[in-house]
Short mmCIF file of N, CA and C in Angstrom, two decimals:
data_model
loop_
_atom_site.label_atom_id
_atom_site.label_comp_id
_atom_site.label_asym_id
_atom_site.label_seq_id
_atom_site.Cartn_x
_atom_site.Cartn_y
_atom_site.Cartn_z
N MET A 6 -95.57 -25.05 -24.28
CA MET A 6 -95.79 -23.72 -23.75
C MET A 6 -97.25 -23.41 -23.53
N SER A 7 -98.12 -24.31 -23.91
CA SER A 7 -99.54 -24.05 -23.70
C SER A 7 -100.00 -24.40 -22.30
N ILE A 8 -99.18 -25.09 -21.53
CA ILE A 8 -99.60 -25.44 -20.17
C ILE A 8 -99.04 -24.48 -19.12
N ILE A 9 -98.25 -23.51 -19.54
CA ILE A 9 -97.73 -22.49 -18.63
C ILE A 9 -98.57 -21.23 -18.86
N PRO A 10 -99.45 -20.88 -17.92
CA PRO A 10 -100.39 -19.77 -18.14
C PRO A 10 -99.71 -18.45 -18.52
N ASP A 11 -98.70 -18.05 -17.80
CA ASP A 11 -98.01 -16.79 -18.08
C ASP A 11 -96.58 -17.11 -18.48
N TYR A 12 -96.43 -17.68 -19.67
CA TYR A 12 -95.13 -18.20 -20.10
C TYR A 12 -94.05 -17.13 -20.21
N LYS A 13 -94.42 -15.90 -20.54
CA LYS A 13 -93.40 -14.84 -20.64
C LYS A 13 -92.81 -14.53 -19.26
N SER A 14 -93.66 -14.41 -18.25
CA SER A 14 -93.16 -14.16 -16.90
C SER A 14 -92.31 -15.33 -16.42
N ALA A 15 -92.75 -16.54 -16.74
CA ALA A 15 -91.97 -17.73 -16.36
C ALA A 15 -90.59 -17.69 -17.02
N TYR A 16 -90.55 -17.29 -18.27
CA TYR A 16 -89.27 -17.20 -18.99
C TYR A 16 -88.36 -16.15 -18.35
N TYR A 17 -88.91 -14.96 -18.06
CA TYR A 17 -88.09 -13.92 -17.45
C TYR A 17 -87.64 -14.31 -16.04
N ASN A 18 -88.47 -15.02 -15.31
CA ASN A 18 -88.07 -15.54 -14.00
C ASN A 18 -86.92 -16.53 -14.16
N LEU A 19 -87.02 -17.38 -15.16
CA LEU A 19 -85.94 -18.33 -15.44
C LEU A 19 -84.64 -17.58 -15.74
N LEU A 20 -84.72 -16.57 -16.59
CA LEU A 20 -83.52 -15.79 -16.94
C LEU A 20 -82.86 -15.18 -15.71
N SER A 21 -83.67 -14.71 -14.78
CA SER A 21 -83.11 -14.06 -13.59
C SER A 21 -82.39 -15.05 -12.67
N ASN A 22 -82.60 -16.33 -12.88
CA ASN A 22 -81.97 -17.35 -12.04
C ASN A 22 -80.85 -18.13 -12.71
N VAL A 23 -80.50 -17.75 -13.92
CA VAL A 23 -79.43 -18.43 -14.64
C VAL A 23 -78.11 -17.73 -14.33
N LYS A 24 -77.07 -18.52 -14.09
CA LYS A 24 -75.75 -17.95 -13.83
C LYS A 24 -75.28 -17.13 -15.02
N LYS A 25 -74.46 -16.13 -14.75
CA LYS A 25 -73.89 -15.32 -15.81
C LYS A 25 -73.14 -16.24 -16.77
N GLN A 26 -73.34 -16.05 -18.05
CA GLN A 26 -72.76 -16.88 -19.11
C GLN A 26 -73.34 -18.30 -19.11
N GLY A 27 -74.43 -18.52 -18.37
CA GLY A 27 -75.07 -19.83 -18.35
C GLY A 27 -75.90 -20.06 -19.60
N GLU A 28 -76.46 -21.24 -19.71
CA GLU A 28 -77.26 -21.59 -20.87
C GLU A 28 -78.67 -21.98 -20.45
N ILE A 29 -79.61 -21.76 -21.34
CA ILE A 29 -80.99 -22.20 -21.15
C ILE A 29 -81.32 -23.14 -22.29
N ILE A 30 -81.84 -24.30 -21.95
CA ILE A 30 -82.29 -25.25 -22.97
C ILE A 30 -83.77 -25.51 -22.73
N ILE A 31 -84.57 -25.26 -23.75
CA ILE A 31 -86.00 -25.47 -23.65
C ILE A 31 -86.39 -26.55 -24.64
N GLY A 32 -87.03 -27.59 -24.14
CA GLY A 32 -87.53 -28.65 -25.02
C GLY A 32 -89.03 -28.51 -25.16
N ASP A 33 -89.50 -28.44 -26.38
CA ASP A 33 -90.92 -28.31 -26.61
C ASP A 33 -91.27 -28.94 -27.95
N MET A 34 -92.52 -29.22 -28.14
CA MET A 34 -92.99 -29.81 -29.38
C MET A 34 -92.80 -28.83 -30.53
N GLN A 35 -92.44 -29.35 -31.68
CA GLN A 35 -92.29 -28.53 -32.87
C GLN A 35 -93.22 -29.06 -33.94
N LEU A 36 -93.97 -28.19 -34.57
CA LEU A 36 -94.84 -28.62 -35.65
C LEU A 36 -94.05 -28.78 -36.94
N ALA A 37 -94.57 -29.58 -37.82
CA ALA A 37 -93.90 -29.88 -39.09
C ALA A 37 -93.94 -28.68 -40.03
N SER A 38 -93.04 -28.69 -40.98
CA SER A 38 -93.06 -27.69 -42.05
C SER A 38 -92.86 -28.43 -43.37
N GLY A 39 -93.12 -27.74 -44.44
CA GLY A 39 -92.93 -28.36 -45.75
C GLY A 39 -94.23 -28.86 -46.36
N ARG A 40 -94.08 -29.74 -47.32
CA ARG A 40 -95.19 -30.20 -48.15
C ARG A 40 -96.32 -30.86 -47.36
N LEU A 41 -95.99 -31.69 -46.42
CA LEU A 41 -97.00 -32.43 -45.66
C LEU A 41 -97.27 -31.83 -44.28
N ALA A 42 -96.89 -30.57 -44.10
CA ALA A 42 -96.97 -29.93 -42.79
C ALA A 42 -98.38 -29.96 -42.20
N ARG A 43 -99.39 -29.63 -42.99
CA ARG A 43 -100.75 -29.56 -42.45
C ARG A 43 -101.17 -30.91 -41.87
N LEU A 44 -100.94 -31.98 -42.60
CA LEU A 44 -101.31 -33.32 -42.13
C LEU A 44 -100.50 -33.73 -40.90
N LYS A 45 -99.19 -33.52 -40.96
CA LYS A 45 -98.33 -33.90 -39.84
C LYS A 45 -98.63 -33.07 -38.60
N SER A 46 -98.88 -31.78 -38.78
CA SER A 46 -99.15 -30.91 -37.63
C SER A 46 -100.45 -31.29 -36.95
N LYS A 47 -101.48 -31.63 -37.73
CA LYS A 47 -102.75 -32.06 -37.12
C LYS A 47 -102.54 -33.32 -36.31
N LEU A 48 -101.75 -34.25 -36.83
CA LEU A 48 -101.46 -35.49 -36.12
C LEU A 48 -100.67 -35.20 -34.84
N THR A 49 -99.67 -34.34 -34.95
CA THR A 49 -98.84 -33.99 -33.79
C THR A 49 -99.69 -33.36 -32.69
N ILE A 50 -100.54 -32.40 -33.06
CA ILE A 50 -101.39 -31.74 -32.07
C ILE A 50 -102.35 -32.73 -31.43
N SER A 51 -102.94 -33.60 -32.23
CA SER A 51 -103.89 -34.56 -31.65
C SER A 51 -103.20 -35.51 -30.67
N LEU A 52 -101.97 -35.90 -30.96
CA LEU A 52 -101.23 -36.77 -30.05
C LEU A 52 -100.77 -36.03 -28.79
N ALA A 53 -100.52 -34.73 -28.92
CA ALA A 53 -99.99 -33.95 -27.80
C ALA A 53 -101.07 -33.37 -26.89
N LYS A 54 -102.32 -33.40 -27.33
CA LYS A 54 -103.40 -32.77 -26.54
C LYS A 54 -103.48 -33.30 -25.12
N LYS A 55 -103.29 -34.59 -24.93
CA LYS A 55 -103.40 -35.12 -23.57
C LYS A 55 -102.29 -34.60 -22.66
N TYR A 56 -101.24 -34.04 -23.25
CA TYR A 56 -100.14 -33.45 -22.47
C TYR A 56 -100.24 -31.93 -22.43
N GLY A 57 -101.30 -31.37 -23.02
CA GLY A 57 -101.50 -29.93 -23.00
C GLY A 57 -101.09 -29.23 -24.28
N GLY A 58 -100.68 -29.96 -25.30
CA GLY A 58 -100.24 -29.35 -26.55
C GLY A 58 -101.38 -28.75 -27.35
N THR A 59 -101.18 -27.52 -27.84
CA THR A 59 -102.18 -26.84 -28.66
C THR A 59 -101.46 -26.01 -29.71
N TYR A 60 -102.22 -25.52 -30.70
CA TYR A 60 -101.65 -24.60 -31.68
C TYR A 60 -101.20 -23.31 -30.99
N GLU A 61 -101.96 -22.88 -29.98
CA GLU A 61 -101.58 -21.67 -29.23
C GLU A 61 -100.23 -21.88 -28.55
N GLY A 62 -100.03 -23.06 -27.99
CA GLY A 62 -98.75 -23.37 -27.36
C GLY A 62 -97.61 -23.32 -28.36
N HIS A 63 -97.88 -23.79 -29.57
CA HIS A 63 -96.85 -23.74 -30.61
C HIS A 63 -96.50 -22.29 -30.94
N GLN A 64 -97.51 -21.43 -31.05
CA GLN A 64 -97.27 -20.01 -31.31
C GLN A 64 -96.47 -19.39 -30.16
N ASN A 65 -96.81 -19.76 -28.92
CA ASN A 65 -96.07 -19.26 -27.76
C ASN A 65 -94.60 -19.67 -27.84
N SER A 66 -94.35 -20.90 -28.27
CA SER A 66 -92.97 -21.39 -28.40
C SER A 66 -92.21 -20.57 -29.43
N LEU A 67 -92.86 -20.29 -30.56
CA LEU A 67 -92.21 -19.48 -31.59
C LEU A 67 -91.89 -18.08 -31.08
N GLU A 68 -92.80 -17.51 -30.30
CA GLU A 68 -92.56 -16.18 -29.74
C GLU A 68 -91.39 -16.20 -28.75
N LEU A 69 -91.35 -17.22 -27.89
CA LEU A 69 -90.23 -17.35 -26.95
C LEU A 69 -88.91 -17.52 -27.70
N TYR A 70 -88.94 -18.32 -28.74
CA TYR A 70 -87.72 -18.54 -29.53
C TYR A 70 -87.21 -17.21 -30.09
N SER A 71 -88.11 -16.39 -30.59
CA SER A 71 -87.68 -15.10 -31.14
C SER A 71 -87.16 -14.18 -30.03
N MET A 72 -87.71 -14.29 -28.82
CA MET A 72 -87.24 -13.48 -27.69
C MET A 72 -85.83 -13.89 -27.27
N MET A 73 -85.49 -15.17 -27.48
CA MET A 73 -84.20 -15.68 -27.03
C MET A 73 -83.05 -15.32 -27.98
N LYS A 74 -83.37 -14.87 -29.17
CA LYS A 74 -82.31 -14.56 -30.14
C LYS A 74 -81.49 -13.37 -29.73
#
């Protein structure tokens, strides 16, 4: 979600184009949780940077997830 400048507008645009009773599936990077989360998350972000992955993108994903509930 860090490579989509206005991700909220993109999400709402997507919603307006989904058939009634249709489904939306979003695949995005997920950071680790638990005991080793800090180490794993730093590794994940460093590997994802060349594809646009950032901590901000992770936060955007969490916000979108909460909007979809």
